[in-house]
Short mmCIF file of C-alpha atoms in Angstrom, two decimals:
data_model
loop_
_atom_site.label_atom_id
_atom_site.label_comp_id
_atom_site.label_asym_id
_atom_site.label_seq_id
_atom_site.Cartn_x
_atom_site.Cartn_y
_atom_site.Cartn_z
CA MET W 1 -35.64 44.96 89.47
CA LYS W 2 -39.08 45.63 87.62
CA SER W 3 -37.33 47.49 84.81
CA ILE W 4 -34.75 45.19 84.55
CA PHE W 5 -37.17 42.91 83.29
CA VAL W 6 -38.42 45.08 81.02
CA ARG W 7 -35.25 45.79 79.82
CA GLN W 8 -34.53 41.96 78.73
CA LYS W 9 -38.09 41.72 77.85
CA ARG W 10 -37.45 44.72 75.15
CA GLU W 11 -34.05 43.04 73.92
CA LEU W 12 -34.89 39.44 73.40
CA LYS W 13 -37.89 40.47 71.18
CA GLU W 14 -35.97 42.69 69.52
CA ALA W 15 -33.26 40.20 69.39
CA LEU W 16 -36.33 37.72 67.94
CA MET W 17 -37.54 39.87 65.34
CA GLU W 18 -33.64 40.87 64.19
CA ASN W 19 -33.44 36.60 63.50
CA ALA W 20 -36.38 36.20 62.07
CA THR W 21 -35.73 38.80 59.23
CA LEU W 22 -31.85 37.17 58.45
CA ARG W 23 -33.80 33.76 58.48
CA LYS W 24 -35.68 35.39 55.33
CA GLU W 25 -32.85 36.77 54.02
CA HIS W 26 -31.13 33.56 54.68
CA SER W 27 -34.42 31.63 52.76
CA ASP W 28 -34.50 34.65 50.17
CA TYR W 29 -31.08 34.62 49.55
CA GLU W 30 -30.76 30.59 48.96
CA ARG W 31 -33.85 30.81 46.67
CA GLU W 32 -32.29 33.71 43.94
CA THR W 33 -28.87 31.45 44.45
CA THR W 34 -31.09 27.98 43.90
CA ALA W 35 -32.31 29.52 40.92
CA THR W 36 -29.84 31.15 39.52
CA ILE W 37 -27.58 27.50 39.47
CA GLN W 38 -30.67 25.71 37.79
CA LYS W 39 -31.15 28.58 35.47
CA ALA W 40 -27.44 28.49 34.51
CA GLN W 41 -27.84 24.03 34.78
CA GLN W 42 -30.47 25.40 31.58
CA GLU W 43 -28.46 27.32 29.90
CA LEU W 44 -25.19 24.29 29.65
CA VAL W 45 -28.16 22.33 28.81
CA ASP W 46 -29.12 23.99 26.38
CA ALA W 47 -26.17 25.13 24.96
CA LEU W 48 -24.94 21.74 25.09
CA GLU W 49 -27.47 19.77 23.19
CA MET W 50 -27.91 23.29 21.52
CA ARG W 51 -23.83 21.54 20.34
CA ARG W 52 -24.74 18.64 19.95
CA LYS W 53 -27.39 19.22 16.91
CA GLU W 54 -24.58 21.03 15.18
CA LEU W 55 -22.59 18.21 15.20
CA LEU W 56 -25.51 16.19 14.32
CA ASP W 57 -26.34 18.46 11.26
CA LYS W 58 -22.64 18.73 10.09
CA TYR W 59 -21.01 14.71 10.55
CA TYR W 60 -23.76 12.79 10.82
CA ASP W 61 -26.11 10.95 7.76
CA LEU W 62 -29.65 10.77 7.51
CA SER W 63 -28.95 8.24 4.47
CA THR W 64 -26.50 5.55 6.82
CA CYS W 65 -27.53 6.68 9.26
CA GLU W 66 -23.07 7.49 10.31
CA CYS W 67 -21.18 9.37 11.92
CA ASP W 68 -18.08 10.65 9.93
CA LEU W 69 -16.02 9.97 12.14
CA ILE W 70 -12.79 11.57 11.50
CA GLY W 71 -14.14 15.20 11.03
CA LEU W 72 -15.97 14.57 14.02
CA TYR W 73 -13.00 13.41 15.90
CA LYS W 74 -11.02 16.75 14.34
CA TYR W 75 -14.21 19.31 15.51
CA CYS W 76 -13.61 17.58 19.00
CA LYS W 77 -9.81 17.99 19.42
CA VAL W 78 -10.11 21.74 18.55
CA TYR W 79 -13.25 22.19 20.19
CA ARG W 80 -12.34 20.64 23.53
CA VAL W 81 -15.72 19.68 23.06
CA PRO W 82 -17.30 17.81 26.14
CA GLU W 83 -17.21 13.86 26.52
CA ASP W 84 -20.43 13.70 26.98
CA VAL W 85 -21.57 15.35 23.79
CA ARG W 86 -19.10 14.19 22.08
CA VAL W 87 -20.40 10.35 23.23
CA SER W 88 -24.06 11.83 22.65
CA VAL W 89 -23.50 12.38 19.31
CA LEU W 90 -22.18 8.52 18.76
CA ALA W 91 -25.24 7.34 20.30
CA TYR W 92 -26.84 7.48 16.98
CA ASP W 93 -23.87 5.48 14.85
CA THR W 94 -26.16 2.58 14.16
CA ARG W 95 -22.86 1.25 12.06
CA GLU W 96 -21.74 -2.86 12.61
CA GLU W 97 -18.72 -2.79 10.89
CA LEU W 98 -15.75 -0.07 10.72
CA THR W 99 -13.30 -0.12 7.80
CA LEU W 100 -9.97 2.12 9.46
CA PRO W 101 -9.17 4.02 6.21
CA ALA W 102 -4.74 3.46 4.34
CA THR W 103 -4.58 6.85 5.89
CA LEU W 104 -5.55 6.84 9.53
CA GLU W 105 -2.02 8.04 11.12
CA ASP W 106 -2.28 11.61 8.80
CA ASP W 107 -5.97 11.67 8.66
CA VAL W 108 -5.48 12.01 12.35
CA ARG W 109 -2.51 14.00 12.34
CA GLY W 110 -2.61 16.90 15.20
CA GLY W 111 -3.37 14.53 17.35
CA SER W 112 -2.96 10.34 17.44
CA VAL W 113 -4.29 6.87 16.68
CA GLY W 114 -4.68 5.91 19.45
CA GLU W 115 -6.30 8.35 20.89
CA PHE W 116 -9.29 8.41 17.49
CA LEU W 117 -9.74 4.61 18.38
CA GLU W 118 -10.27 5.60 22.11
CA TRP W 119 -12.38 9.35 21.47
CA MET W 120 -14.24 7.98 18.04
CA VAL W 121 -14.95 3.54 17.64
CA VAL W 122 -14.60 2.10 21.29
CA PRO W 123 -17.81 4.53 22.66
CA LEU W 124 -19.47 2.93 18.98
CA PRO W 125 -22.90 1.94 20.48
CA GLY W 126 -23.45 -1.00 17.69
CA LEU W 127 -20.20 -2.25 17.19
CA LYS W 128 -19.19 -4.96 16.12
CA THR W 129 -16.31 -5.86 13.21
CA ILE W 130 -13.25 -3.73 12.57
CA ILE W 131 -11.33 -4.10 10.04
CA GLY W 132 -8.63 -2.27 7.41
CA ASN W 133 -5.23 -0.26 8.48
CA TYR W 134 -3.86 -3.60 10.10
CA ASP W 135 -0.47 -1.45 10.74
CA ILE W 136 -2.56 -0.76 13.64
CA ALA W 137 -2.47 -3.54 16.03
CA ALA W 138 -0.29 -1.67 18.06
CA HIS W 139 -2.58 0.86 20.04
CA PHE W 140 -5.12 -1.04 19.75
CA TYR W 141 -2.91 -3.30 22.19
CA VAL W 142 -2.73 -0.20 24.04
CA GLN W 143 -5.70 0.54 24.01
CA TYR W 144 -6.93 -2.66 25.25
CA LYS W 145 -4.59 -2.60 27.73
CA LYS W 146 -5.42 1.12 29.71
CA GLY W 147 -9.03 -1.15 29.34
CA ILE W 148 -10.39 1.56 27.21
CA VAL W 149 -10.50 -0.95 24.36
CA PRO W 150 -12.36 -4.64 25.26
CA LEU W 151 -11.24 -8.39 24.73
CA PRO W 152 -14.01 -9.15 21.95
CA LEU W 153 -13.45 -5.38 20.02
CA LEU W 154 -9.35 -6.37 19.56
CA LYS W 155 -9.92 -10.36 18.94
CA SER W 156 -12.31 -8.59 15.55
CA TYR W 157 -10.13 -7.02 14.35
CA CYS W 158 -7.38 -9.53 14.85
CA LYS W 159 -9.58 -11.89 13.57
CA ASP W 160 -10.18 -10.08 9.75
CA TYR W 161 -6.89 -9.25 9.82
CA GLY W 162 -6.32 -8.28 6.29
CA VAL W 163 -2.45 -8.64 5.03
CA LYS W 164 -2.62 -12.43 4.96
CA GLY W 165 -0.27 -14.19 6.38
CA GLN W 166 2.30 -12.04 7.62
CA TYR W 167 2.71 -9.34 10.16
CA THR W 168 4.80 -6.91 10.61
CA PHE W 169 6.62 -5.04 13.46
CA THR W 170 8.04 -2.24 14.01
CA LYS W 171 10.63 -0.29 15.69
CA GLU W 172 8.01 2.13 16.01
CA ASP W 173 5.74 -0.27 16.91
CA LEU W 174 7.68 -1.24 20.14
CA LEU W 175 7.88 1.92 21.42
CA THR W 176 4.14 1.39 21.61
CA VAL W 177 3.46 -1.13 22.90
CA THR W 178 6.02 -1.14 25.57
CA ALA W 179 4.68 2.17 27.06
CA VAL W 180 1.72 -0.53 28.64
CA GLY W 181 4.40 -3.11 29.08
CA THR W 182 7.38 -5.92 27.01
CA CYS W 183 7.25 -7.61 23.86
CA LEU W 184 6.63 -10.10 24.90
CA GLU W 185 3.72 -10.09 26.53
CA TYR W 186 2.21 -8.44 23.35
CA PHE W 187 3.00 -11.45 21.20
CA THR W 188 1.71 -13.41 23.95
CA THR W 189 -1.69 -11.49 23.12
CA VAL W 190 -1.86 -10.75 19.89
CA LEU W 191 -1.08 -12.81 17.73
CA PRO W 192 -2.56 -15.56 18.72
CA LEU W 193 -5.47 -13.59 17.46
CA LEU W 194 -4.28 -13.24 13.71
CA GLY W 195 -5.37 -16.31 13.37
CA GLU W 196 -3.61 -16.73 9.63
CA VAL W 197 -0.51 -14.90 9.81
CA THR W 198 2.36 -17.64 9.26
CA GLY W 199 5.73 -15.16 9.46
CA VAL W 200 7.09 -12.07 11.42
CA ARG W 201 8.73 -9.35 9.40
CA PHE W 202 11.04 -7.34 11.68
CA PRO W 203 11.81 -4.48 9.02
CA ASP W 204 13.82 -1.86 11.53
CA VAL W 205 17.11 -4.69 11.62
CA GLY W 206 18.95 -3.74 15.13
CA GLN W 207 16.91 -1.81 16.46
CA TYR W 208 14.29 -4.18 18.59
CA THR W 209 16.87 -4.57 21.50
CA LEU W 210 19.49 -2.48 24.02
CA PRO W 211 22.35 -0.86 21.39
CA GLU W 212 24.70 -1.94 24.40
CA ASP W 213 23.07 -5.27 24.69
CA PRO W 214 21.62 -7.30 21.43
CA ARG W 215 20.99 -9.54 24.20
CA THR W 216 18.52 -7.59 25.96
CA MET W 217 15.24 -6.80 24.05
CA ILE W 218 14.09 -2.70 24.69
CA GLY W 219 11.02 -2.65 27.35
CA GLY W 220 12.43 -5.30 29.14
CA GLY W 221 12.93 -9.59 28.70
CA SER W 222 15.36 -11.14 26.55
CA ALA W 223 15.61 -11.69 23.09
CA GLY W 224 15.82 -15.08 23.17
CA GLU W 225 12.26 -15.93 25.04
CA PHE W 226 10.93 -13.25 22.59
CA LEU W 227 11.95 -14.49 19.21
CA THR W 228 11.57 -18.95 21.18
CA THR W 229 7.45 -17.85 22.19
CA VAL W 230 6.98 -15.91 18.67
CA VAL W 231 7.90 -19.28 17.15
CA ASP W 232 6.44 -21.46 19.46
CA LEU W 233 2.68 -19.20 18.85
CA MET W 234 2.95 -19.11 14.67
CA PRO W 235 2.54 -22.52 12.67
CA GLU W 236 4.82 -25.37 12.20
CA GLN W 237 4.83 -24.16 8.37
CA ASN W 238 6.26 -19.74 10.22
CA TYR W 239 9.23 -17.80 8.74
CA MET W 240 10.67 -14.54 10.46
CA ASP W 241 12.24 -12.03 8.41
CA GLY W 242 14.59 -9.70 9.64
CA PHE W 243 15.22 -9.14 13.11
CA TYR W 244 19.26 -8.97 13.05
CA LYS W 245 21.11 -6.85 10.30
CA ARG W 246 23.81 -10.22 9.74
CA TYR W 247 23.05 -13.19 9.66
CA GLN W 248 26.33 -14.21 11.35
CA GLU W 249 24.06 -12.04 14.70
CA TYR W 250 21.52 -14.61 14.72
CA TYR W 251 24.35 -17.46 14.46
CA LEU W 252 26.28 -16.15 17.39
CA ALA W 253 22.76 -15.97 19.08
CA TYR W 254 22.11 -19.30 18.37
CA ARG W 255 26.15 -20.31 19.17
CA ALA W 256 26.01 -18.42 22.64
CA GLY W 257 22.29 -20.80 23.20
CA ASP W 258 20.10 -17.52 23.37
CA ILE W 259 18.12 -19.22 20.28
CA SER W 260 17.14 -22.18 19.46
CA HIS W 261 18.15 -24.27 16.30
CA ASP W 262 14.37 -23.99 14.73
CA VAL W 263 14.44 -20.54 15.70
CA LEU W 264 17.53 -20.44 14.13
CA LYS W 265 15.74 -22.14 11.60
CA VAL W 266 12.85 -20.17 10.91
CA PHE W 267 15.04 -17.00 10.40
CA GLY W 268 16.01 -18.97 7.37
CA HIS W 269 12.77 -19.31 6.18
CA GLY W 270 12.38 -15.55 4.89
CA ARG W 271 15.51 -15.28 3.82
CA GLU W 272 15.22 -14.14 -0.20
CA SER W 273 19.64 -13.46 -1.13
CA ASP W 274 20.57 -16.30 -2.46
CA GLU W 275 24.46 -15.47 -1.44
CA LEU W 276 25.82 -15.52 2.15
CA TRP W 277 29.07 -13.86 2.79
CA VAL W 278 31.55 -16.00 4.21
CA GLY W 279 35.40 -15.29 6.36
CA THR W 280 34.52 -10.88 7.12
CA ALA W 281 35.88 -9.48 9.46
CA GLU W 282 33.41 -9.20 11.74
CA GLN W 283 32.92 -12.76 11.98
CA LEU W 284 36.55 -13.46 12.52
CA SER W 285 37.04 -11.03 14.71
CA ALA W 286 33.29 -12.85 16.30
CA GLY W 287 35.18 -15.56 16.25
CA ILE W 288 33.35 -17.45 13.87
CA ARG W 289 34.51 -20.34 11.75
CA PRO W 290 33.86 -20.44 7.94
CA ALA W 291 32.89 -24.49 8.09
CA GLU W 292 30.70 -23.98 10.78
CA TYR W 293 29.59 -21.22 10.10
CA CYS W 294 28.15 -22.86 6.40
CA GLU W 295 27.72 -26.72 7.97
CA THR W 296 25.15 -25.32 10.37
CA MET W 297 23.66 -21.72 7.86
CA LEU W 298 22.88 -23.36 4.95
CA PRO W 299 21.36 -26.59 5.38
CA LEU W 300 18.39 -24.26 7.17
CA ILE W 301 18.73 -21.44 3.92
CA SER W 302 18.33 -23.40 1.65
CA ILE W 303 17.62 -20.44 -1.51
CA VAL W 304 21.69 -19.45 -1.15
CA THR W 305 23.73 -20.46 -4.16
CA THR W 306 26.12 -18.02 -3.99
CA ILE W 307 29.55 -17.91 -1.25
CA GLY W 308 31.11 -14.49 -0.79
CA VAL W 309 34.40 -14.26 0.85
CA GLY W 310 35.23 -12.51 2.69
CA PRO W 311 39.14 -10.56 1.90
CA GLU W 312 40.15 -10.98 5.52
CA ILE W 313 40.36 -13.92 4.86
CA ASP W 314 43.81 -16.32 4.83
CA THR W 315 42.18 -20.08 3.86
CA ILE W 316 39.23 -20.97 1.30
CA ASP W 317 39.69 -24.93 2.48
CA TRP W 318 36.34 -25.29 3.99
CA CYS W 319 35.07 -24.62 0.08
CA ALA W 320 36.10 -28.44 -1.15
CA THR W 321 33.04 -29.74 1.41
CA LEU W 322 30.75 -27.22 0.17
CA PRO W 323 27.16 -28.55 -0.83
CA GLU W 324 26.49 -28.91 -4.35
CA ARG W 325 24.06 -26.36 -5.36
CA ILE W 326 26.72 -23.54 -4.22
CA THR W 327 26.91 -22.39 -8.16
CA ALA W 328 28.98 -19.74 -7.60
CA VAL W 329 31.80 -17.99 -5.58
CA SER W 330 33.63 -15.04 -5.75
CA VAL W 331 36.84 -13.87 -4.08
CA ILE W 332 36.91 -10.66 -4.90
CA MET W 333 39.66 -9.01 -2.53
CA CYS W 334 40.65 -12.20 -1.14
CA SER W 335 45.40 -10.90 -1.21
CA ALA W 336 45.48 -13.30 1.33
CA VAL W 337 44.91 -16.76 -0.02
CA THR W 338 47.60 -18.65 -1.26
CA ASP W 339 45.85 -21.70 -2.36
CA PHE W 340 42.33 -21.85 -4.89
CA THR W 341 43.26 -25.20 -5.54
CA PRO W 342 40.44 -26.03 -3.45
CA LEU W 343 37.38 -24.61 -5.59
CA LEU W 344 38.79 -27.41 -7.78
CA ALA W 345 37.17 -29.65 -5.38
CA MET W 346 33.58 -28.15 -5.88
CA LYS W 347 30.57 -30.41 -7.28
CA GLY W 348 28.07 -28.08 -8.62
CA LEU W 349 30.44 -24.66 -9.71
CA ASN W 350 30.05 -22.46 -12.54
CA LYS W 351 31.38 -19.78 -12.23
CA VAL W 352 33.63 -17.02 -9.71
CA TRP W 353 34.26 -13.86 -9.40
CA HIS W 354 38.08 -11.70 -8.97
CA ASN W 355 39.85 -8.95 -9.70
CA GLU W 356 42.92 -7.33 -9.67
CA GLU W 357 43.34 -7.68 -6.09
CA THR W 358 42.75 -11.11 -5.98
CA HIS W 359 46.18 -12.92 -4.78
CA PRO W 360 47.48 -14.29 -8.35
CA SER W 361 48.03 -17.78 -7.39
CA PHE W 362 44.07 -17.67 -8.72
CA LYS W 363 45.72 -17.64 -12.27
CA THR W 364 47.41 -20.87 -11.86
CA ILE W 365 43.99 -22.51 -11.88
CA ILE W 366 42.70 -20.15 -14.29
CA ASP W 367 43.28 -23.39 -17.22
CA GLN W 368 41.05 -26.28 -15.00
CA LEU W 369 38.70 -24.22 -13.76
CA VAL W 370 37.58 -23.11 -17.35
CA ASN W 371 37.76 -27.18 -18.60
CA LYS W 372 35.83 -28.05 -15.40
CA GLY W 373 33.01 -25.67 -17.73
CA VAL W 374 33.27 -23.35 -15.21
CA THR W 375 32.88 -19.75 -16.24
CA LEU W 376 35.11 -17.17 -15.11
CA GLU W 377 34.04 -13.32 -14.56
CA GLU W 378 36.36 -10.23 -13.80
CA TRP W 379 34.52 -7.38 -11.82
CA GLN W 380 35.16 -4.21 -12.03
CA PRO W 381 34.10 -1.19 -9.50
#
């Protein structure tokens, strides 16, 4: 019995000694591991600090206390500089106003304008105002919607919008803003901030709505509601240009009730051509009556002084009621019209274009037109 007790006591002592040895080894391992981690962390801190100093030496101007934002952006993009290092460099930039170059999109090629704004502009600690390059409002808006650009910065950019009187919204802008919402939401947010804008251009005509449904905007929403909202957001003296391909599309949208007479009138303010085509094949196939078309559109487009008669039309009776400001009419290729006498009833007419394809009955009124002082000009292809 005694021998069993002695053996168990010895085994317990050995176990305790082994445990103490293991605990010491574990403690030594912990110390070594901690020291290794701390050393690695310090080396990383030192490396990042060295990288920060290198970036400051290369991209920070001591005389202006400003960074070369484009150069710094490209370097950070290519060499994947950690965010905390990039932000720590920008923290030294003291500018309150930033002028964006007109060539910004080319300057940041390989990256993106949106990323440049997020990486290089938003972190600037003292920035209050952004001016220049007013083609990137859509990019600012996207960063704002993502919570990256604060509203005060968006407002400062829009407040000093540089193209006085006119804002241009391209197909590229549409694709940019519809990544985070609808065009209606964009204009509702941004247009009121562009204080001196009284007109909106949509230069990429026919590309803002769905190809299969011109009443629906790309990105969602009604085209009619969108255009009505844009007009409502602008001052009373305003205009819109573009959006639809042809004036008959504005008219059809109005006739269908998609846009109001006020919206139709605003589009008329932006017209630059003095010629309006009436009775084209597309108009006739869409059920547009020339007399009603002229009656609706001409009062809204004061610049128009010339009417082009579509070659498919077979009567020009409606010409007799055209307003006095219409001084010229083209009947080139009007081979289906057999009665041109309505031209004699026009009060302001002083020029008529015709050609060999104009119906021969036109010749029967030539003398009368000349006696009225109308100049006849034969069009040559």
